[in-house]
Tab-separated table of C-alpha atoms and ligand atoms in Angstrom:
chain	number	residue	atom	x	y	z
A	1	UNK	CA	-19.759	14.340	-11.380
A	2	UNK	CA	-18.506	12.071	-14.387
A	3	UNK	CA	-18.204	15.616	-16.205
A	4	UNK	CA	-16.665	17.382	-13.731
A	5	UNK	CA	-13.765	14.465	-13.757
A	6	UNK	CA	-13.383	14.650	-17.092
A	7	UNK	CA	-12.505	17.908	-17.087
A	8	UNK	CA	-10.253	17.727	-14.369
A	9	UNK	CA	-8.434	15.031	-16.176
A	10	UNK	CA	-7.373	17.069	-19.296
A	11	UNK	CA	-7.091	20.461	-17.258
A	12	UNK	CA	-6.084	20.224	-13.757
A	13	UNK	CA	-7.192	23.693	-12.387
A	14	UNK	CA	-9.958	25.644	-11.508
A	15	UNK	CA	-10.596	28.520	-9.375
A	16	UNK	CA	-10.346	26.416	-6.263
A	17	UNK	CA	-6.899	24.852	-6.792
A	18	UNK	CA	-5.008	27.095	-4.444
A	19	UNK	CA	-3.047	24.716	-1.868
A	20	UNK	CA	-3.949	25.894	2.090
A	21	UNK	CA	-3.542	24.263	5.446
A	22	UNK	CA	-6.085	21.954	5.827
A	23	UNK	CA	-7.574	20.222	8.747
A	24	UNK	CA	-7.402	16.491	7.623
A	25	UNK	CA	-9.991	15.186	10.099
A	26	UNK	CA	-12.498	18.018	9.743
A	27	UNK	CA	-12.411	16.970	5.745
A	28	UNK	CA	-12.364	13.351	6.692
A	29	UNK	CA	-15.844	13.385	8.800
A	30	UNK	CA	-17.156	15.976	6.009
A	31	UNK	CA	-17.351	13.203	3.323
A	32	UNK	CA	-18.531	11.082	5.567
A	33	UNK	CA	-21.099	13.821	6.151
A	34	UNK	CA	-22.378	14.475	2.908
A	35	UNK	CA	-22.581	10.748	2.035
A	36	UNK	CA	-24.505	9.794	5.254
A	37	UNK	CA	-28.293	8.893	3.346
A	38	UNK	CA	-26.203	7.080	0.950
A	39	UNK	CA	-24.866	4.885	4.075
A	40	UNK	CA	-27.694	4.917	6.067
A	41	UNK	CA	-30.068	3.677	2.457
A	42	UNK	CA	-26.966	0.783	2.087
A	43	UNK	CA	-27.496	0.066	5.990
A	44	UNK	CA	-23.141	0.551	5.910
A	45	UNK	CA	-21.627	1.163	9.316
A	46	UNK	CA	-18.930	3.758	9.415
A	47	UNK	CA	-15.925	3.468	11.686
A	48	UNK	CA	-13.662	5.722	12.240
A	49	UNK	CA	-10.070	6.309	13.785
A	50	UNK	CA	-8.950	9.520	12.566
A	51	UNK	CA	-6.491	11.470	14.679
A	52	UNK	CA	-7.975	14.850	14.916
A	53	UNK	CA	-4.236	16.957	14.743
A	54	UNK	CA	-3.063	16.000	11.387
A	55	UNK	CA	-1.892	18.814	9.693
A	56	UNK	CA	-2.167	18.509	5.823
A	57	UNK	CA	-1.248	20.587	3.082
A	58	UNK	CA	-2.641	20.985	-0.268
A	59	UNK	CA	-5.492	21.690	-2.142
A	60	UNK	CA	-8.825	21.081	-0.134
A	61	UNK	CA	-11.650	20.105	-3.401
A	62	UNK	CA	-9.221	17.571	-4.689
A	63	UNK	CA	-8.195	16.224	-1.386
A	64	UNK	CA	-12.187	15.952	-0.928
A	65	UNK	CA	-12.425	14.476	-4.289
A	66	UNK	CA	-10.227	12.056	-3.631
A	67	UNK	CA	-11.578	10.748	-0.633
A	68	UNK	CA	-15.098	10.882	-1.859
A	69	UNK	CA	-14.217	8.801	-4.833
A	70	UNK	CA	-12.728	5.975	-2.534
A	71	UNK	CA	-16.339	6.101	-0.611
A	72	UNK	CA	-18.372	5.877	-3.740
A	73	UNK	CA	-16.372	2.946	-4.865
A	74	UNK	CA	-16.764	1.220	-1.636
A	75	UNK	CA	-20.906	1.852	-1.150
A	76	UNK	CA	-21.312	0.724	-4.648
A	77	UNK	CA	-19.315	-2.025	-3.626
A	78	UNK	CA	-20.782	-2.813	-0.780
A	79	UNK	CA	-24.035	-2.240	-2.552
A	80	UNK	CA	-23.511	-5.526	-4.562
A	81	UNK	CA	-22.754	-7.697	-1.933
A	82	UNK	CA	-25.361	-9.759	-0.159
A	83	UNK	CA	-23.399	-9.461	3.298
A	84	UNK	CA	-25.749	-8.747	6.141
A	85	UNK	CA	-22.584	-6.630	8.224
A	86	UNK	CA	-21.487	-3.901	5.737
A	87	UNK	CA	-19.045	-1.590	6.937
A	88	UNK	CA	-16.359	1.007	5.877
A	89	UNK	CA	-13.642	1.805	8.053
A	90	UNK	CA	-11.794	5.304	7.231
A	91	UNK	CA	-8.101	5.881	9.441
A	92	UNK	CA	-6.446	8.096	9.676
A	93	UNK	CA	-2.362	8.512	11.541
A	94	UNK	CA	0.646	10.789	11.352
A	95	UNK	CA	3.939	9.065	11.729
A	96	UNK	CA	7.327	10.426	11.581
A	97	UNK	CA	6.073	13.109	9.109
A	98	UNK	CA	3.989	10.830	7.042
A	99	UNK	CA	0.390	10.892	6.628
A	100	UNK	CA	-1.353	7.797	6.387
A	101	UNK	CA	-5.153	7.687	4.965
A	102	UNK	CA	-6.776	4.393	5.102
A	103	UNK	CA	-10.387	3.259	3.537
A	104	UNK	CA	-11.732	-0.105	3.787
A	105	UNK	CA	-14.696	-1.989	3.381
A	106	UNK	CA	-15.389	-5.765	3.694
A	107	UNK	CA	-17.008	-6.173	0.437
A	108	UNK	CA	-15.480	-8.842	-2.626
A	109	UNK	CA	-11.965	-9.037	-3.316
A	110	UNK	CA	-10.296	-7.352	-6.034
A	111	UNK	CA	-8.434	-9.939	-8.742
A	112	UNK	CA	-4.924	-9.680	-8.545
A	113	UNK	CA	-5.599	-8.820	-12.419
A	114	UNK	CA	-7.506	-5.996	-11.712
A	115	UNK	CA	-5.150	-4.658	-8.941
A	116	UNK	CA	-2.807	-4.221	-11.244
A	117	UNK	CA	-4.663	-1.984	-13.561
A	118	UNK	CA	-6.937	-0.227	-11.210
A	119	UNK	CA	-5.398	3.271	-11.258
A	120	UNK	CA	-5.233	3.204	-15.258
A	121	UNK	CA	-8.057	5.586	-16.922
A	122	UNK	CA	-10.725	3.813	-18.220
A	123	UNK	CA	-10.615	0.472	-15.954
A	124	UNK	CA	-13.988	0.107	-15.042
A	125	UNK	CA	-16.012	-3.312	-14.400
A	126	UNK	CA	-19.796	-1.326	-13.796
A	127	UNK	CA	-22.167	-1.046	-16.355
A	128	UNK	CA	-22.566	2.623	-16.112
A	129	UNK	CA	-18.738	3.138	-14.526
A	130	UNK	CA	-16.443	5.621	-16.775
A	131	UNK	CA	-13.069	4.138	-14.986
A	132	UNK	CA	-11.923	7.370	-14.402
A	133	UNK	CA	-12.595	7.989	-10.619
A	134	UNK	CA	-9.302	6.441	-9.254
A	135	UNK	CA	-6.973	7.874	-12.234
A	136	UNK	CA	-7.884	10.889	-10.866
A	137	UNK	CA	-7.781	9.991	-7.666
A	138	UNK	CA	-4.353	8.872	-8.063
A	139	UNK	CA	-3.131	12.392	-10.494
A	140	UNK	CA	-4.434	14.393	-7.235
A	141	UNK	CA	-2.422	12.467	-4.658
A	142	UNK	CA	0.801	12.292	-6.934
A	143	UNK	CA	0.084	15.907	-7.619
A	144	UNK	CA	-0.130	16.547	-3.652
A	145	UNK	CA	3.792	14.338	-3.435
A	146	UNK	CA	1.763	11.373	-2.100
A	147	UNK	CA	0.943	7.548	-3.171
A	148	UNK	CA	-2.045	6.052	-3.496
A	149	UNK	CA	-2.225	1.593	-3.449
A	150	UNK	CA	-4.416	-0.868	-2.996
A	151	UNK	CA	-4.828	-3.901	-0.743
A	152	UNK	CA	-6.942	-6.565	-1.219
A	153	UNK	CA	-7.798	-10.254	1.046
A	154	UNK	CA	-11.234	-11.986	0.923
A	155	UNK	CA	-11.958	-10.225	3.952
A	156	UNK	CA	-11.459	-6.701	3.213
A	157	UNK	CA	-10.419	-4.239	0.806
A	158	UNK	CA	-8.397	-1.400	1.993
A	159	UNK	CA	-7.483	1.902	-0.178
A	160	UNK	CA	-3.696	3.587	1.409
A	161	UNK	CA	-3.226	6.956	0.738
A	162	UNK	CA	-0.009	8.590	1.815
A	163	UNK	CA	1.367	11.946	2.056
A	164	UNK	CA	4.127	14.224	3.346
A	165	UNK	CA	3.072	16.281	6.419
A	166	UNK	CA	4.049	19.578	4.383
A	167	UNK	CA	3.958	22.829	6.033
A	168	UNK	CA	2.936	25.990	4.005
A	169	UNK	CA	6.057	27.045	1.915
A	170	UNK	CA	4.490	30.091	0.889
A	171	UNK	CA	3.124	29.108	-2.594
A	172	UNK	CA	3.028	31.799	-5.167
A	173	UNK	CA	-0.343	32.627	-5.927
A	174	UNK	CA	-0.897	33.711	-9.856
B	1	ATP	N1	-13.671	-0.632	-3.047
B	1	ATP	C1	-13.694	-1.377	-4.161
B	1	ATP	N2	-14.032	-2.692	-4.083
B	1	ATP	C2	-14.044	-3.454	-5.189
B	1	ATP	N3	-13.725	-3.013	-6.416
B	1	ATP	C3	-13.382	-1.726	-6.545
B	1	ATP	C4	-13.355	-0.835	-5.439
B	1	ATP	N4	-12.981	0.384	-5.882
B	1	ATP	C5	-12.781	0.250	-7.204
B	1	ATP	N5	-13.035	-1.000	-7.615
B	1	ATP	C6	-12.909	-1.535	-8.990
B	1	ATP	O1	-12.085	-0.655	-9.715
B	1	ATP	C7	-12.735	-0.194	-10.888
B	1	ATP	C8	-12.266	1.213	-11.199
B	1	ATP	O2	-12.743	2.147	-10.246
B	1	ATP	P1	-12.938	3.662	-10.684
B	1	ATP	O3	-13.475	4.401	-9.521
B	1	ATP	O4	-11.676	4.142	-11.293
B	1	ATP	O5	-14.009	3.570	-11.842
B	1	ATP	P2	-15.564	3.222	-11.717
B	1	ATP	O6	-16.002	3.308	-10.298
B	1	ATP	O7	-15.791	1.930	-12.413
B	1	ATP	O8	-16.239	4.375	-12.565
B	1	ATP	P3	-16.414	5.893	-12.100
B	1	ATP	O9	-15.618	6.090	-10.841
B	1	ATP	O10	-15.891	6.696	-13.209
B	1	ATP	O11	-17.864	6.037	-11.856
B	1	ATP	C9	-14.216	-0.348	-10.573
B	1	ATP	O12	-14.997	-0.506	-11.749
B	1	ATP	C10	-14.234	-1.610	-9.711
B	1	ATP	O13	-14.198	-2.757	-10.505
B	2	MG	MG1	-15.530	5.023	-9.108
């Protein structure tokens, strides 16, 4: 995975970098999905509001990547926190042709400090953590016309992802 990043970082494409139109919720519940023993090990609740009509375009592994990255963060989060009640809570809305992606979790908050740098390459506060994950997490979502922030309160930390609703423009394909 840390390989895989780096590589996308100093050569963004592959042979699955083609943008379609993707079904935002389907992708949504898939991360969820593939990260369920990860949740159930961390005993993390999942909640979800995800409107199930939200059509997205743009590349479908980085999209993925993206959102997967977010997750990570927050189990391994949530995985150093002594709180009896973990839980993520993934959202997901279309309003007046914006997309709105929302990820929290209730575990620390983030210093006001680290805010600030937390999209910068090579941020990292884990012993084993290459800071890359949300640099490229933030590349893919600027690459996709969107913006990516952060929001953090003692109570919750909550990634924002937002992006056009874009319709397929008819892309030329190399
Ligand atoms: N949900 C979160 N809650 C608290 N801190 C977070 C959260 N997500 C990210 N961070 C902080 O931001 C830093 C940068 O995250 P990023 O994903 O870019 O790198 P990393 O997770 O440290 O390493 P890598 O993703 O390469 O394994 C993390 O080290 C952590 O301190
Ligand atoms: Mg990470």
């Amino acid at each position: 995975e840390k390989v895989s990043q780096f590589l996308f970082l100093s050569k963004m494409r592959g042979s699955d970098d083609r943008p379609l139109s993707l079904n935002l919720s389907g992708l949504l519940r898939y991360t969820i999905e593939i990260l369920y023993p990860r949740l159930l090990e961390s005993k993390i609740e999942v909640e979800t509001a995800i409107n199930p009509d939200i059509p997205l375009f743009g590349v479908e592994e980085q999209i993925k990547q993206v959102i997967l990255n977010i997750m990570i963060n927050s189990i391994e989060e949530l995985n150093e926190n002594k709180i009896d009640h973990r839980k993520i809570e993934m959202r997901a809305k279309e309003n007046h042709g914006r997309i709105t992606i929302e990820i929290s979790n209730n575990g620390r908050q983030i210093s006001s400090h680290l805010v600030e740098s937390i999209f910068q390459p090579f941020i990292s506060t884990k012993k084993l953590g290459t800071g890359l994950g949300l640099s490229v997490c933030k590349q893919i979502i600027e690459k996709h016309e969107g913006v990516i922030s952060v929001r953090s309160n003692p109570e919750q930390t909550t990634f924002v992802i937002e992006l056009p609703v874009m319709v397929d423009k008819g892309v030329k394909e190399e």
